[in-house]
PDB file of C-alpha atoms in Angstrom:
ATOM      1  CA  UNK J   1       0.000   0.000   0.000  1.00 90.00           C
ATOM      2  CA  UNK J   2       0.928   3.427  -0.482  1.00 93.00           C
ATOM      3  CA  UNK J   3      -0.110   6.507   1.421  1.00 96.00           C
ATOM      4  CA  UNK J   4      -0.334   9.752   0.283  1.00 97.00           C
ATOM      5  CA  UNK J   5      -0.816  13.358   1.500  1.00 95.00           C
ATOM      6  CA  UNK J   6      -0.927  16.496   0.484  1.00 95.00           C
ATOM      7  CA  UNK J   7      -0.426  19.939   1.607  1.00 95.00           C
ATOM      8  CA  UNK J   8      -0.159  23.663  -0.020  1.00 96.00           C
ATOM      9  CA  UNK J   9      -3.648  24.816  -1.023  1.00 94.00           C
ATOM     10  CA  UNK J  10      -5.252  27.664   0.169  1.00 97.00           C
ATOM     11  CA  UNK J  11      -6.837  31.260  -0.894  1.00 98.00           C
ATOM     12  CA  UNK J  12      -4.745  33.207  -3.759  1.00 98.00           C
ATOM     13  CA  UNK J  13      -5.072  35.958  -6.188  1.00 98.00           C
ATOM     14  CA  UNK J  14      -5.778  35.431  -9.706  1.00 98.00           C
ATOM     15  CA  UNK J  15      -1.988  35.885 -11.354  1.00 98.00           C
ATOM     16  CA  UNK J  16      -0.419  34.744  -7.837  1.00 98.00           C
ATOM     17  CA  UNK J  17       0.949  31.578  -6.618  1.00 98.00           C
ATOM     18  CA  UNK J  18       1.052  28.165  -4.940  1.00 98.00           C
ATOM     19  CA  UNK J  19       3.265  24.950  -4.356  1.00 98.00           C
ATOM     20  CA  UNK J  20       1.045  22.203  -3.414  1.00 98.00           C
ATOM     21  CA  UNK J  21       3.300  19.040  -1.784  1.00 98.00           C
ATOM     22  CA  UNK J  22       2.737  15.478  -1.401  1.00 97.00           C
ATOM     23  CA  UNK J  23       4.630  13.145   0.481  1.00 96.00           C
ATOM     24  CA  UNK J  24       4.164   9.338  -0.215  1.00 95.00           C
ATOM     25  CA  UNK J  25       4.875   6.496   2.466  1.00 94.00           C
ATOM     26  CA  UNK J  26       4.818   3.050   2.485  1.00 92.00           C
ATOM     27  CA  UNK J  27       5.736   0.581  -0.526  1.00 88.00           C
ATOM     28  CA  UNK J  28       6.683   3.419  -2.776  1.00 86.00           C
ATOM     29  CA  UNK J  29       9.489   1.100  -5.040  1.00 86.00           C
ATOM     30  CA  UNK J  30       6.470   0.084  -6.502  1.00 87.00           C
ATOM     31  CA  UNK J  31       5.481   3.411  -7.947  1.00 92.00           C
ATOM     32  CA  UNK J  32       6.860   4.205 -11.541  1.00 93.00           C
ATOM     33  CA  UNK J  33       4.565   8.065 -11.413  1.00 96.00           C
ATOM     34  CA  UNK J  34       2.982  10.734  -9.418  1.00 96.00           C
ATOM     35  CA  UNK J  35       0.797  12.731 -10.561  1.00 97.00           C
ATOM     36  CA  UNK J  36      -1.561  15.729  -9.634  1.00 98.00           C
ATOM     37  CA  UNK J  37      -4.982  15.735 -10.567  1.00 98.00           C
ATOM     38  CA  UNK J  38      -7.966  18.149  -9.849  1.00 98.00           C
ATOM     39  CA  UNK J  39     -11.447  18.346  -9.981  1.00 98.00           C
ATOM     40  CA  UNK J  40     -14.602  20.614  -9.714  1.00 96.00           C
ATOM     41  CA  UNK J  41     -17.950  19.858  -8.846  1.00 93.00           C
ATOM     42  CA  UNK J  42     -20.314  17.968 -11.497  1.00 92.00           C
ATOM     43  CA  UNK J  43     -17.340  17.423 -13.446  1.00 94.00           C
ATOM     44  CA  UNK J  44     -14.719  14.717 -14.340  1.00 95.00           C
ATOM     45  CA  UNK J  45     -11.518  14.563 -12.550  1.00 95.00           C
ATOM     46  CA  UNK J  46      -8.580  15.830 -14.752  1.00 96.00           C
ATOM     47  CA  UNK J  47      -4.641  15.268 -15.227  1.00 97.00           C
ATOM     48  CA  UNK J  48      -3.159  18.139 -14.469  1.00 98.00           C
ATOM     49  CA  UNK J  49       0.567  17.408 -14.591  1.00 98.00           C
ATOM     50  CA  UNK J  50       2.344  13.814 -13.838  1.00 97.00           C
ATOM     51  CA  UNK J  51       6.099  12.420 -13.864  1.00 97.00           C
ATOM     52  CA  UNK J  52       7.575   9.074 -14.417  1.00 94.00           C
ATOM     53  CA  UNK J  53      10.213   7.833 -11.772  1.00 92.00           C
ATOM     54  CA  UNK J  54      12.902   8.733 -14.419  1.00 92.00           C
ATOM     55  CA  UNK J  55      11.853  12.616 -14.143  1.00 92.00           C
ATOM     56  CA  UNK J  56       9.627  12.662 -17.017  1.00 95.00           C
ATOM     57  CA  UNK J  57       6.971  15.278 -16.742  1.00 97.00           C
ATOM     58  CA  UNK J  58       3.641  16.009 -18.715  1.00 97.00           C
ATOM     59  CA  UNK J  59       1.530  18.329 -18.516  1.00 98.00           C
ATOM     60  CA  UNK J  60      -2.336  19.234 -19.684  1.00 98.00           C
ATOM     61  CA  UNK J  61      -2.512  21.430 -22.559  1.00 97.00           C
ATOM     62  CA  UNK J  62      -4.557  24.371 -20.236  1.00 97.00           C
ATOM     63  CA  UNK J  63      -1.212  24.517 -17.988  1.00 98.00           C
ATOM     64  CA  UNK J  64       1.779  24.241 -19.867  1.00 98.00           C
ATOM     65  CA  UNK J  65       3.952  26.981 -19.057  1.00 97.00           C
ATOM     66  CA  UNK J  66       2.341  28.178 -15.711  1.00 98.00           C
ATOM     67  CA  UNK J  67       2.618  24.803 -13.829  1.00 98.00           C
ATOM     68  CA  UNK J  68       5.650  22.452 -13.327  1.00 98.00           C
ATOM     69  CA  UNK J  69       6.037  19.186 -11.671  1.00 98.00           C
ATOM     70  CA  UNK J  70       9.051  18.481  -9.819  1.00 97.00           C
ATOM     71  CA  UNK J  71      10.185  15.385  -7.325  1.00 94.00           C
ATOM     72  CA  UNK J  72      12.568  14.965  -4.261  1.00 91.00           C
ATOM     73  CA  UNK J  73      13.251  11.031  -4.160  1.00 87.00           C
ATOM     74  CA  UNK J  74      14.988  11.848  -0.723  1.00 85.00           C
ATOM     75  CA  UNK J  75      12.079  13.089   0.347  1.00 87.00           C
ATOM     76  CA  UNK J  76       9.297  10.838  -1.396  1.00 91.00           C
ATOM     77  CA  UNK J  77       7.609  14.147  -2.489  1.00 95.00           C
ATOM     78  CA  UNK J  78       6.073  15.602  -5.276  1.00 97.00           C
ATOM     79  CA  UNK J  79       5.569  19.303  -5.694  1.00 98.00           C
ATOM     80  CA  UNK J  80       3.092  20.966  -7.863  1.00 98.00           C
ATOM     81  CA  UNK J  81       4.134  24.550  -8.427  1.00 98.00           C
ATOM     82  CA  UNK J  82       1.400  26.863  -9.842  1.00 98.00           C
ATOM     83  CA  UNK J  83       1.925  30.125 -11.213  1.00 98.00           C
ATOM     84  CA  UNK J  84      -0.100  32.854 -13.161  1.00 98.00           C
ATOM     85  CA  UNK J  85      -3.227  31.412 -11.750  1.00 98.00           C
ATOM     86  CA  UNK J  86      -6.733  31.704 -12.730  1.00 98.00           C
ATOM     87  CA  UNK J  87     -10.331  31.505 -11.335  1.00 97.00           C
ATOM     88  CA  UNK J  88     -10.223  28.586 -14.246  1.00 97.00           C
ATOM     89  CA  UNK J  89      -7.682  27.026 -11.803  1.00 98.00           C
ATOM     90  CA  UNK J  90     -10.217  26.549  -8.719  1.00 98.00           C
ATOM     91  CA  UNK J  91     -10.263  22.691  -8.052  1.00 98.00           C
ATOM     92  CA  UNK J  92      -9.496  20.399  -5.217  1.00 98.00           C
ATOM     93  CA  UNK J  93      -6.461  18.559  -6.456  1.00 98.00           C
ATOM     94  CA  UNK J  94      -5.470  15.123  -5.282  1.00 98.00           C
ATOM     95  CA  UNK J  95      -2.060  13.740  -5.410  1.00 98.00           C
ATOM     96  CA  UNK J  96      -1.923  10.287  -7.557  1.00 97.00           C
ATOM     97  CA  UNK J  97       0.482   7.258  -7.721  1.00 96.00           C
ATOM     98  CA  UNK J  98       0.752   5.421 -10.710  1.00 95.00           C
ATOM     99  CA  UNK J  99       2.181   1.527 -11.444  1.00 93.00           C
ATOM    100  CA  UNK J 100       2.971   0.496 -15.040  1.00 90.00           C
ATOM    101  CA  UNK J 101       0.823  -1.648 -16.243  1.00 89.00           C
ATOM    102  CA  UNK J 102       1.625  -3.001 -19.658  1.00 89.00           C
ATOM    103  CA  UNK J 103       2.467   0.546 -21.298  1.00 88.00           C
ATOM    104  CA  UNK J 104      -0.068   2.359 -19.102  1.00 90.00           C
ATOM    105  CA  UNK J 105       0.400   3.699 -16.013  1.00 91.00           C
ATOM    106  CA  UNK J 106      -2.431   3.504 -13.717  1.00 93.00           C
ATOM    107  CA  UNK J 107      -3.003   5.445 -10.490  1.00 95.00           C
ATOM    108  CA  UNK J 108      -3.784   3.510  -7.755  1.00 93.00           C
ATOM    109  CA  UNK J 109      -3.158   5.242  -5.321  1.00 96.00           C
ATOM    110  CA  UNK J 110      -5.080   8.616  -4.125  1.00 97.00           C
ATOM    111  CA  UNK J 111      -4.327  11.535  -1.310  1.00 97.00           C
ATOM    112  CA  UNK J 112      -7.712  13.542   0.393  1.00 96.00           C
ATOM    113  CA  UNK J 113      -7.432  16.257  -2.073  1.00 96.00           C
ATOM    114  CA  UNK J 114      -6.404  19.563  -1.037  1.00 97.00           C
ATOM    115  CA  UNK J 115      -8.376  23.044  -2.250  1.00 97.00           C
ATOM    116  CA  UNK J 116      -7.398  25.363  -4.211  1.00 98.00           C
ATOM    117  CA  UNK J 117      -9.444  28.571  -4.734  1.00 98.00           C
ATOM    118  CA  UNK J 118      -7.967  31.585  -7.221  1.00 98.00           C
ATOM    119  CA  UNK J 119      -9.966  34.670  -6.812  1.00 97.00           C
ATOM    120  CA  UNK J 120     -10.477  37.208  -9.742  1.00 93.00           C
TER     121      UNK J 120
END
């Protein structure tokens, strides 16, 4: 099993900032990819931004260039840093871990979720 949890969200500005962490415990060598997801009510939960366990990121189209994924193996963390947000942006995004299944990776593994709110 693998735990997840994440931390960073909160209130900001539209064109201002976050770094939303997630620290994963437990049998992470099985893990070949984190990502971050997010969601908003009455709709489907969206990839934001993911990254194999060779450093590969990916991002969705809507946040190239204002997002980045980044990991600390010493730390067994993601981070999820956010700039130039929007109101577009307001979601509660979960942390994800993904095994390799065949050539897909599917995410397994799920944090609470953690809100983030960008006012205009």
């Amino acid at each position: 099993q693998v735990q997840l949890v994440e931390s960073g969200g909160g209130l900001v500005q539209a064109g201002g900032s976050l770094r939303l962490s997630c620290a994963a415990s437990g049998t992470i060598g099985s893990i070949n990819a984190m990502g971050w997801y997010r969601q908003t009510p009455g709709k489907q939960r969206e990839l934001v931004a993911s990254i194999t366990s060779a450093g590969t990121p990916n991002y969705a189209d809507s946040v190239k260039g204002r997002f980045t994924i980044s990991r600390v193996d010493a730390k067994n963390t993601v981070y999820l840093q956010m700039n130039s947000l929007k109101p577009e942006d307001t979601a509660v995004y979960y942390c994800a871990a993904a095994r390799l299944r065949s050539t897909l990776f599917i995410f397994d593994y799920w944090g609470q979720g953690t809100q983030v709110t960008v006012s205009s």
